CSV table of N, CA, C and O in Angstrom, one decimal:
chain,number,residue,atom,x,y,z
A,4,MET,N,7.9,2.8,-13.3
A,4,MET,CA,6.7,2.7,-12.4
A,4,MET,C,5.7,1.8,-13.1
A,4,MET,O,5.6,1.8,-14.3
A,5,ALA,N,4.9,1.2,-12.3
A,5,ALA,CA,3.8,0.3,-12.8
A,5,ALA,C,2.7,1.1,-13.4
A,5,ALA,O,2.4,2.3,-13.1
A,6,LYS,N,2.0,0.5,-14.4
A,6,LYS,CA,0.8,1.1,-15.0
A,6,LYS,C,-0.4,0.9,-14.0
A,6,LYS,O,-0.5,-0.1,-13.4
A,7,ILE,N,-1.2,1.9,-13.9
A,7,ILE,CA,-2.4,1.9,-13.0
A,7,ILE,C,-3.4,1.0,-13.7
A,7,ILE,O,-3.8,1.2,-14.8
A,8,PRO,N,-3.8,-0.1,-13.0
A,8,PRO,CA,-4.9,-1.0,-13.6
A,8,PRO,C,-6.2,-0.2,-13.7
A,8,PRO,O,-6.5,0.6,-12.9
A,9,ALA,N,-6.9,-0.6,-14.7
A,9,ALA,CA,-8.3,0.0,-14.9
A,9,ALA,C,-9.2,-1.1,-15.1
A,9,ALA,O,-9.1,-1.9,-16.0
A,10,PRO,N,-10.2,-1.3,-14.2
A,10,PRO,CA,-10.5,-0.4,-13.1
A,10,PRO,C,-9.4,-0.6,-12.0
A,10,PRO,O,-8.7,-1.6,-11.9
A,11,PHE,N,-9.3,0.4,-11.1
A,11,PHE,CA,-8.2,0.3,-10.1
A,11,PHE,C,-8.8,-0.6,-8.9
A,11,PHE,O,-9.5,-0.2,-8.1
A,12,GLU,N,-8.3,-1.8,-9.0
A,12,GLU,CA,-8.7,-2.8,-8.0
A,12,GLU,C,-7.6,-3.9,-7.9
A,12,GLU,O,-6.9,-4.1,-8.8
A,13,TRP,N,-7.6,-4.5,-6.7
A,13,TRP,CA,-6.6,-5.6,-6.4
A,13,TRP,C,-7.0,-6.7,-7.3
A,13,TRP,O,-8.2,-7.0,-7.6
A,14,SER,N,-6.0,-7.4,-7.8
A,14,SER,CA,-6.3,-8.7,-8.6
A,14,SER,C,-5.2,-9.7,-8.2
A,14,SER,O,-4.3,-9.4,-7.4
A,15,GLU,N,-5.4,-10.9,-8.7
A,15,GLU,CA,-4.5,-12.0,-8.3
A,15,GLU,C,-3.0,-11.7,-8.6
A,15,GLU,O,-2.2,-12.3,-8.0
A,16,GLU,N,-2.8,-10.9,-9.6
A,16,GLU,CA,-1.4,-10.6,-9.9
A,16,GLU,C,-0.6,-9.9,-8.8
A,16,GLU,O,0.6,-9.9,-8.7
A,17,PHE,N,-1.4,-9.4,-7.8
A,17,PHE,CA,-0.8,-8.8,-6.6
A,17,PHE,C,-0.7,-9.7,-5.4
A,17,PHE,O,-0.4,-9.3,-4.3
A,18,LYS,N,-1.0,-11.0,-5.6
A,18,LYS,CA,-1.1,-12.0,-4.5
A,18,LYS,C,0.3,-12.3,-3.9
A,18,LYS,O,1.2,-12.7,-4.7
A,19,THR,N,0.4,-12.1,-2.6
A,19,THR,CA,1.7,-12.4,-1.9
A,19,THR,C,1.7,-13.8,-1.4
A,19,THR,O,2.8,-14.2,-1.0
A,20,GLY,N,0.6,-14.4,-1.2
A,20,GLY,CA,0.6,-15.7,-0.6
A,20,GLY,C,0.2,-15.7,0.8
A,20,GLY,O,0.1,-16.8,1.5
A,21,TYR,N,0.0,-14.5,1.4
A,21,TYR,CA,-0.3,-14.4,2.8
A,21,TYR,C,-1.7,-13.7,2.8
A,21,TYR,O,-1.9,-12.6,2.4
A,22,GLU,N,-2.7,-14.5,3.2
A,22,GLU,CA,-4.1,-14.1,3.1
A,22,GLU,C,-4.4,-12.8,3.8
A,22,GLU,O,-5.0,-11.9,3.2
A,23,SER,N,-3.8,-12.6,5.0
A,23,SER,CA,-4.1,-11.4,5.7
A,23,SER,C,-3.5,-10.2,5.0
A,23,SER,O,-4.1,-9.1,4.9
A,24,LEU,N,-2.3,-10.3,4.5
A,24,LEU,CA,-1.7,-9.2,3.8
A,24,LEU,C,-2.4,-8.9,2.5
A,24,LEU,O,-2.5,-7.7,2.1
A,25,ASP,N,-2.8,-10.0,1.8
A,25,ASP,CA,-3.5,-9.8,0.5
A,25,ASP,C,-4.8,-9.0,0.8
A,25,ASP,O,-5.2,-8.1,0.0
A,26,ASN,N,-5.5,-9.4,1.9
A,26,ASN,CA,-6.7,-8.7,2.2
A,26,ASN,C,-6.5,-7.2,2.6
A,26,ASN,O,-7.2,-6.3,2.2
A,27,GLU,N,-5.4,-7.0,3.2
A,27,GLU,CA,-5.0,-5.6,3.5
A,27,GLU,C,-4.7,-4.8,2.3
A,27,GLU,O,-5.0,-3.6,2.1
A,28,HIS,N,-4.0,-5.5,1.3
A,28,HIS,CA,-3.7,-4.8,0.0
A,28,HIS,C,-5.0,-4.5,-0.7
A,28,HIS,O,-5.1,-3.4,-1.3
A,29,ARG,N,-6.0,-5.4,-0.6
A,29,ARG,CA,-7.3,-5.1,-1.2
A,29,ARG,C,-7.8,-3.8,-0.6
A,29,ARG,O,-8.4,-3.0,-1.3
A,30,THR,N,-7.7,-3.7,0.7
A,30,THR,CA,-8.2,-2.5,1.4
A,30,THR,C,-7.5,-1.3,0.9
A,30,THR,O,-8.1,-0.2,0.8
A,31,LEU,N,-6.2,-1.3,0.7
A,31,LEU,CA,-5.4,-0.2,0.2
A,31,LEU,C,-5.9,0.2,-1.1
A,31,LEU,O,-6.1,1.4,-1.4
A,32,PHE,N,-6.1,-0.7,-2.0
A,32,PHE,CA,-6.7,-0.4,-3.4
A,32,PHE,C,-8.0,0.3,-3.2
A,32,PHE,O,-8.3,1.3,-3.9
A,33,ASN,N,-8.9,-0.3,-2.4
A,33,ASN,CA,-10.2,0.2,-2.2
A,33,ASN,C,-10.2,1.6,-1.6
A,33,ASN,O,-11.0,2.5,-2.0
A,34,SER,N,-9.2,1.9,-0.7
A,34,SER,CA,-9.2,3.2,-0.1
A,34,SER,C,-8.7,4.3,-1.0
A,34,SER,O,-9.2,5.4,-1.0
A,35,LEU,N,-7.8,3.9,-1.9
A,35,LEU,CA,-7.3,4.9,-2.9
A,35,LEU,C,-8.4,5.1,-3.9
A,35,LEU,O,-8.6,6.3,-4.4
A,36,PHE,N,-9.1,4.1,-4.3
A,36,PHE,CA,-10.2,4.2,-5.3
A,36,PHE,C,-11.3,5.1,-4.7
A,36,PHE,O,-11.8,6.0,-5.4
A,37,ALA,N,-11.6,4.9,-3.4
A,37,ALA,CA,-12.7,5.7,-2.8
A,37,ALA,C,-12.2,7.1,-2.7
A,37,ALA,O,-13.1,8.0,-2.9
A,38,LEU,N,-11.0,7.3,-2.4
A,38,LEU,CA,-10.5,8.7,-2.4
A,38,LEU,C,-10.6,9.4,-3.7
A,38,LEU,O,-11.0,10.6,-3.8
A,39,SER,N,-10.4,8.7,-4.8
A,39,SER,CA,-10.5,9.2,-6.1
A,39,SER,C,-11.9,9.6,-6.5
A,39,SER,O,-12.2,10.5,-7.2
A,40,GLU,N,-12.9,8.8,-5.9
A,40,GLU,CA,-14.3,9.0,-6.2
A,40,GLU,C,-14.9,10.0,-5.2
A,40,GLU,O,-15.8,10.8,-5.6
A,41,PHE,N,-14.5,10.0,-3.9
A,41,PHE,CA,-15.1,10.8,-2.9
A,41,PHE,C,-14.0,11.5,-2.2
A,41,PHE,O,-13.6,11.1,-1.1
A,42,ASN,N,-13.5,12.6,-2.8
A,42,ASN,CA,-12.3,13.3,-2.4
A,42,ASN,C,-12.6,14.2,-1.3
A,42,ASN,O,-12.7,15.4,-1.5
A,43,THR,N,-12.9,13.7,-0.1
A,43,THR,CA,-13.2,14.5,1.1
A,43,THR,C,-12.1,14.3,2.2
A,43,THR,O,-11.3,13.4,2.1
A,44,ARG,N,-12.1,15.2,3.2
A,44,ARG,CA,-11.2,15.1,4.3
A,44,ARG,C,-11.3,13.8,5.0
A,44,ARG,O,-10.3,13.1,5.3
A,45,ASP,N,-12.6,13.4,5.2
A,45,ASP,CA,-12.8,12.1,5.9
A,45,ASP,C,-12.3,10.9,5.1
A,45,ASP,O,-11.7,10.0,5.7
A,46,GLN,N,-12.5,10.9,3.8
A,46,GLN,CA,-12.0,9.8,3.0
A,46,GLN,C,-10.4,9.8,3.0
A,46,GLN,O,-9.8,8.8,3.0
A,47,LEU,N,-9.8,11.0,3.0
A,47,LEU,CA,-8.4,11.1,3.0
A,47,LEU,C,-7.9,10.5,4.3
A,47,LEU,O,-6.9,9.7,4.3
A,48,GLU,N,-8.5,10.9,5.4
A,48,GLU,CA,-8.0,10.4,6.7
A,48,GLU,C,-8.2,8.8,6.8
A,48,GLU,O,-7.3,8.1,7.4
A,49,ALA,N,-9.3,8.3,6.2
A,49,ALA,CA,-9.5,6.9,6.2
A,49,ALA,C,-8.4,6.2,5.4
A,49,ALA,O,-7.9,5.1,5.8
A,50,CYS,N,-8.1,6.8,4.3
A,50,CYS,CA,-7.0,6.2,3.4
A,50,CYS,C,-5.7,6.2,4.1
A,50,CYS,O,-5.0,5.2,4.1
A,51,LYS,N,-5.4,7.3,4.8
A,51,LYS,CA,-4.1,7.4,5.5
A,51,LYS,C,-4.1,6.3,6.6
A,51,LYS,O,-3.1,5.6,6.8
A,52,GLU,N,-5.2,6.1,7.3
A,52,GLU,CA,-5.2,5.2,8.4
A,52,GLU,C,-5.1,3.7,7.9
A,52,GLU,O,-4.4,2.9,8.5
A,53,CYS,N,-5.6,3.4,6.7
A,53,CYS,CA,-5.5,2.1,6.1
A,53,CYS,C,-4.0,1.8,5.8
A,53,CYS,O,-3.5,0.7,6.1
A,54,PHE,N,-3.3,2.8,5.3
A,54,PHE,CA,-1.9,2.6,5.0
A,54,PHE,C,-1.1,2.4,6.3
A,54,PHE,O,-0.2,1.5,6.4
A,55,VAL,N,-1.3,3.3,7.3
A,55,VAL,CA,-0.6,3.2,8.6
A,55,VAL,C,-0.8,1.8,9.2
A,55,VAL,O,0.2,1.1,9.6
A,56,MET,N,-2.1,1.4,9.3
A,56,MET,CA,-2.4,0.1,9.9
A,56,MET,C,-1.7,-1.1,9.1
A,56,MET,O,-1.2,-2.0,9.7
A,57,HIS,N,-1.8,-1.0,7.8
A,57,HIS,CA,-1.2,-2.1,7.0
A,57,HIS,C,0.3,-2.1,7.2
A,57,HIS,O,0.9,-3.2,7.4
A,58,PHE,N,1.0,-1.0,7.1
A,58,PHE,CA,2.4,-1.0,7.3
A,58,PHE,C,2.8,-1.5,8.6
A,58,PHE,O,3.8,-2.2,8.8
A,59,ARG,N,2.1,-1.1,9.7
A,59,ARG,CA,2.4,-1.6,11.0
A,59,ARG,C,2.3,-3.2,11.1
A,59,ARG,O,3.1,-3.8,11.6
A,60,ASP,N,1.2,-3.7,10.5
A,60,ASP,CA,1.0,-5.1,10.5
A,60,ASP,C,2.1,-5.8,9.7
A,60,ASP,O,2.7,-6.8,10.2
A,61,GLU,N,2.3,-5.4,8.5
A,61,GLU,CA,3.3,-6.0,7.6
A,61,GLU,C,4.7,-6.0,8.3
A,61,GLU,O,5.4,-7.0,8.3
A,62,GLN,N,5.1,-4.8,8.9
A,62,GLN,CA,6.4,-4.7,9.5
A,62,GLN,C,6.5,-5.6,10.7
A,62,GLN,O,7.5,-6.1,11.0
A,63,GLY,N,5.3,-5.7,11.5
A,63,GLY,CA,5.3,-6.7,12.6
A,63,GLY,C,5.6,-8.1,12.2
A,63,GLY,O,6.3,-8.8,12.8
A,64,GLN,N,5.0,-8.5,11.0
A,64,GLN,CA,5.2,-9.8,10.5
A,64,GLN,C,6.7,-10.0,10.1
A,64,GLN,O,7.3,-11.0,10.3
A,65,MET,N,7.2,-9.0,9.5
A,65,MET,CA,8.6,-9.0,9.1
A,65,MET,C,9.5,-9.2,10.3
A,65,MET,O,10.5,-9.9,10.3
A,66,LEU,N,9.2,-8.4,11.4
A,66,LEU,CA,10.0,-8.4,12.6
A,66,LEU,C,10.0,-9.8,13.2
A,66,LEU,O,11.0,-10.4,13.6
A,67,ARG,N,8.8,-10.4,13.3
A,67,ARG,CA,8.7,-11.7,13.9
A,67,ARG,C,9.4,-12.8,13.1
A,67,ARG,O,9.9,-13.8,13.6
A,68,ALA,N,9.5,-12.6,11.8
A,68,ALA,CA,10.2,-13.6,10.9
A,68,ALA,C,11.7,-13.3,10.7
A,68,ALA,O,12.4,-14.0,10.0
A,69,ASN,N,12.2,-12.2,11.4
A,69,ASN,CA,13.5,-11.8,11.2
A,69,ASN,C,13.9,-11.6,9.7
A,69,ASN,O,14.9,-12.0,9.2
A,70,TYR,N,12.9,-10.9,9.0
A,70,TYR,CA,13.1,-10.7,7.6
A,70,TYR,C,14.3,-9.8,7.3
A,70,TYR,O,14.4,-8.7,7.9
A,71,VAL,N,15.2,-10.3,6.5
A,71,VAL,CA,16.5,-9.6,6.3
A,71,VAL,C,16.4,-8.2,5.7
A,71,VAL,O,17.2,-7.4,5.9
A,72,HIS,N,15.3,-7.9,4.9
A,72,HIS,CA,15.2,-6.6,4.3
A,72,HIS,C,14.2,-5.7,5.0
A,72,HIS,O,13.7,-4.8,4.4
A,73,MET,N,14.0,-6.0,6.3
A,73,MET,CA,13.0,-5.2,7.0
A,73,MET,C,13.3,-3.7,7.0
A,73,MET,O,12.4,-2.9,6.8
A,74,ASP,N,14.5,-3.4,7.4
A,74,ASP,CA,14.9,-2.0,7.5
A,74,ASP,C,14.7,-1.2,6.2
A,74,ASP,O,14.1,-0.1,6.1
A,75,GLU,N,15.1,-1.8,5.1
A,75,GLU,CA,14.9,-1.2,3.7
A,75,GLU,C,13.4,-1.1,3.4
A,75,GLU,O,13.0,0.0,2.9
A,76,HIS,N,12.7,-2.1,3.7
A,76,HIS,CA,11.2,-2.1,3.4
A,76,HIS,C,10.5,-1.0,4.3
A,76,HIS,O,9.7,-0.3,3.8
A,77,THR,N,10.9,-0.9,5.5
A,77,THR,CA,10.3,0.1,6.4
A,77,THR,C,10.6,1.5,5.9
A,77,THR,O,9.7,2.3,6.0
A,78,ALA,N,11.8,1.7,5.5
A,78,ALA,CA,12.2,3.0,4.9
A,78,ALA,C,11.3,3.4,3.7
A,78,ALA,O,10.9,4.6,3.6
A,79,ILE,N,11.0,2.4,2.9
A,79,ILE,CA,10.1,2.7,1.8
A,79,ILE,C,8.7,3.1,2.2
A,79,ILE,O,8.1,4.0,1.7
A,80,HIS,N,8.2,2.4,3.3
A,80,HIS,CA,6.9,2.7,3.8
A,80,HIS,C,7.0,4.1,4.4
A,80,HIS,O,6.0,4.9,4.2
A,81,GLU,N,8.0,4.4,5.2
A,81,GLU,CA,8.1,5.8,5.8
A,81,GLU,C,8.1,6.9,4.7
A,81,GLU,O,7.5,7.9,4.9
A,82,SER,N,8.8,6.6,3.7
A,82,SER,CA,8.9,7.6,2.6
A,82,SER,C,7.5,7.8,2.0
A,82,SER,O,7.1,9.0,1.7
A,83,PHE,N,6.8,6.8,1.8
A,83,PHE,CA,5.4,6.9,1.2
A,83,PHE,C,4.5,7.6,2.2
A,83,PHE,O,3.7,8.5,1.8
A,84,LEU,N,4.6,7.3,3.5
A,84,LEU,CA,3.8,8.0,4.5
A,84,LEU,C,4.1,9.4,4.6
A,84,LEU,O,3.2,10.3,4.8
A,85,GLU,N,5.3,9.8,4.4
A,85,GLU,CA,5.7,11.2,4.4
A,85,GLU,C,5.0,11.9,3.2
A,85,GLU,O,4.5,13.0,3.4
A,86,GLN,N,5.0,11.3,2.0
A,86,GLN,CA,4.3,11.9,0.9
A,86,GLN,C,2.8,12.0,1.1
A,86,GLN,O,2.2,13.0,0.9
A,87,LEU,N,2.3,10.9,1.7
A,87,LEU,CA,0.8,10.9,2.0
A,87,LEU,C,0.4,11.9,3.0
A,87,LEU,O,-0.6,12.5,2.9
A,88,GLY,N,1.3,12.2,3.9
A,88,GLY,CA,1.1,13.2,5.0
A,88,GLY,C,1.0,14.6,4.4
A,88,GLY,O,0.4,15.5,5.1
A,89,LYS,N,1.5,14.8,3.3
A,89,LYS,CA,1.4,16.2,2.6
A,89,LYS,C,0.1,16.4,1.9
A,89,LYS,O,-0.2,17.5,1.5
A,90,TRP,N,-0.6,15.3,1.7
A,90,TRP,CA,-1.9,15.5,0.9
A,90,TRP,C,-2.9,16.2,1.8
A,90,TRP,O,-3.1,16.0,3.0
A,91,LYS,N,-3.6,17.1,1.1
A,91,LYS,CA,-4.7,17.9,1.8
A,91,LYS,C,-5.9,17.7,0.9
A,91,LYS,O,-5.9,17.8,-0.3
A,92,ALA,N,-7.1,17.6,1.6
A,92,ALA,CA,-8.3,17.5,0.9
A,92,ALA,C,-8.8,18.8,0.4
A,92,ALA,O,-8.7,19.8,1.1
A,93,PRO,N,-9.4,18.9,-0.8
A,93,PRO,CA,-9.4,17.8,-1.8
A,93,PRO,C,-8.0,17.5,-2.4
A,93,PRO,O,-7.3,18.4,-2.7
A,94,VAL,N,-7.7,16.2,-2.5
A,94,VAL,CA,-6.4,15.8,-3.0
A,94,VAL,C,-6.3,16.0,-4.5
A,94,VAL,O,-7.3,15.6,-5.2
A,95,ALA,N,-5.2,16.5,-5.0
A,95,ALA,CA,-5.1,16.7,-6.4
A,95,ALA,C,-5.1,15.3,-7.1
A,95,ALA,O,-4.5,14.3,-6.5
A,96,GLN,N,-5.8,15.2,-8.2
A,96,GLN,CA,-5.9,13.9,-8.9
A,96,GLN,C,-4.5,13.3,-9.2
A,96,GLN,O,-4.3,12.1,-9.1
A,97,GLY,N,-3.5,14.2,-9.5
A,97,GLY,CA,-2.2,13.7,-9.8
A,97,GLY,C,-1.6,13.0,-8.6
A,97,GLY,O,-0.8,12.1,-8.7
A,98,ASP,N,-1.8,13.5,-7.4
A,98,ASP,CA,-1.3,12.9,-6.2
A,98,ASP,C,-2.0,11.5,-6.0
A,98,ASP,O,-1.3,10.6,-5.6
A,99,ILE,N,-3.3,11.5,-6.2
A,99,ILE,CA,-4.0,10.2,-6.0
A,99,ILE,C,-3.4,9.2,-7.0
A,99,ILE,O,-3.1,8.0,-6.7
A,100,GLU,N,-3.2,9.6,-8.3
A,100,GLU,CA,-2.6,8.7,-9.3
A,100,GLU,C,-1.2,8.3,-8.9
A,100,GLU,O,-0.8,7.2,-9.1
A,101,SER,N,-0.5,9.2,-8.3
A,101,SER,CA,0.9,8.9,-7.8
A,101,SER,C,0.8,7.8,-6.8
A,101,SER,O,1.6,6.9,-6.8
A,102,GLY,N,-0.2,7.9,-5.9
A,102,GLY,CA,-0.3,6.9,-4.8
A,102,GLY,C,-0.7,5.5,-5.4
A,102,GLY,O,-0.3,4.5,-5.0
A,103,MET,N,-1.6,5.6,-6.5
A,103,MET,CA,-2.0,4.3,-7.1
A,103,MET,C,-0.8,3.7,-7.8
A,103,MET,O,-0.6,2.5,-7.8
A,104,LYS,N,0.0,4.5,-8.5
A,104,LYS,CA,1.2,4.0,-9.1
A,104,LYS,C,2.2,3.4,-8.1
A,104,LYS,O,2.8,2.3,-8.3
A,105,TRP,N,2.3,4.1,-7.0
A,105,TRP,CA,3.2,3.6,-6.0
A,105,TRP,C,2.8,2.2,-5.5
A,105,TRP,O,3.6,1.3,-5.4
A,106,LEU,N,1.5,2.1,-5.2
A,106,LEU,CA,1.0,0.8,-4.7
A,106,LEU,C,1.2,-0.3,-5.7
A,106,LEU,O,1.6,-1.4,-5.4
A,107,THR,N,0.8,0.0,-6.9
A,107,THR,CA,0.9,-1.1,-8.0
A,107,THR,C,2.3,-1.4,-8.3
A,107,THR,O,2.6,-2.5,-8.9
A,108,HIS,N,3.3,-0.5,-8.0
A,108,HIS,CA,4.7,-0.8,-8.2
A,108,HIS,C,5.3,-1.5,-6.9
A,108,HIS,O,6.0,-2.5,-7.0
A,109,HIS,N,4.9,-1.1,-5.8
A,109,HIS,CA,5.4,-1.5,-4.5
A,109,HIS,C,5.1,-3.0,-4.3
A,109,HIS,O,6.1,-3.8,-3.9
A,110,ILE,N,3.9,-3.4,-4.5
A,110,ILE,CA,3.6,-4.8,-4.2
A,110,ILE,C,4.4,-5.8,-5.0
A,110,ILE,O,5.1,-6.7,-4.4
A,111,PRO,N,4.5,-5.7,-6.3
A,111,PRO,CA,5.2,-6.7,-7.0
A,111,PRO,C,6.8,-6.6,-6.9
A,111,PRO,O,7.5,-7.5,-7.1
A,112,THR,N,7.2,-5.4,-6.7
A,112,THR,CA,8.7,-5.2,-6.6
A,112,THR,C,9.3,-5.3,-5.2
A,112,THR,O,10.4,-5.8,-5.1
A,113,GLU,N,8.5,-4.9,-4.2
A,113,GLU,CA,9.0,-4.9,-2.8
A,113,GLU,C,8.4,-6.0,-2.0
A,113,GLU,O,9.1,-6.8,-1.4
A,114,ASP,N,7.1,-6.1,-2.0
A,114,ASP,CA,6.4,-7.1,-1.2
A,114,ASP,C,6.6,-8.5,-1.7
A,114,ASP,O,6.7,-9.4,-0.9
A,115,PHE,N,6.8,-8.7,-2.9
A,115,PHE,CA,7.0,-10.0,-3.5
A,115,PHE,C,8.4,-10.6,-3.0
A,115,PHE,O,8.6,-11.8,-3.0
A,116,LYS,N,9.3,-9.7,-2.5
A,116,LYS,CA,10.6,-10.2,-2.0
A,116,LYS,C,10.4,-11.0,-0.7
A,116,LYS,O,11.2,-11.8,-0.4
A,117,TYR,N,9.3,-10.8,0.0
A,117,TYR,CA,9.1,-11.6,1.2
A,117,TYR,C,8.2,-12.8,1.1
A,117,TYR,O,7.9,-13.5,2.0
A,118,LYS,N,7.9,-13.1,-0.2
A,118,LYS,CA,7.1,-14.4,-0.4
A,118,LYS,C,7.9,-15.6,0.2
A,118,LYS,O,9.1,-15.7,0.0
A,119,ASN,N,7.1,-16.4,1.0
A,119,ASN,CA,7.7,-17.6,1.6
A,119,ASN,C,8.8,-17.3,2.6
A,119,ASN,O,9.5,-18.2,3.0
A,120,LYS,N,8.8,-16.1,3.1
A,120,LYS,CA,9.9,-15.7,4.1
A,120,LYS,C,9.3,-15.2,5.4
A,120,LYS,O,10.0,-14.9,6.3
A,121,LEU,N,8.0,-15.0,5.5
A,121,LEU,CA,7.4,-14.5,6.7
A,121,LEU,C,6.7,-15.6,7.6
A,121,LEU,O,6.3,-16.5,7.1
């Protein structure tokens, strides 16, 4: 698993080359950071919504591009959403850190596979 960057924020090392997806990734970083700082039910719901919306958009782009690994990538998203769906506010710090690790691992290992293919 990837090391959690400190401070926990998006940086150029996570750049996919697609401005809209990079902006969404920034939002995911921000939502997890906000959840770690303001661990409320509303913040948790906002975080979940950010992930759902991003995954829908990313998968839509994959579909339109006939991306060969779309099914595999979608399954990874669904698995994370299942994990996220089990979180209850206040969310345990270990769960938030797990989400941060997942995101910092997912982008360079999975999302980078679609560079120049969408």
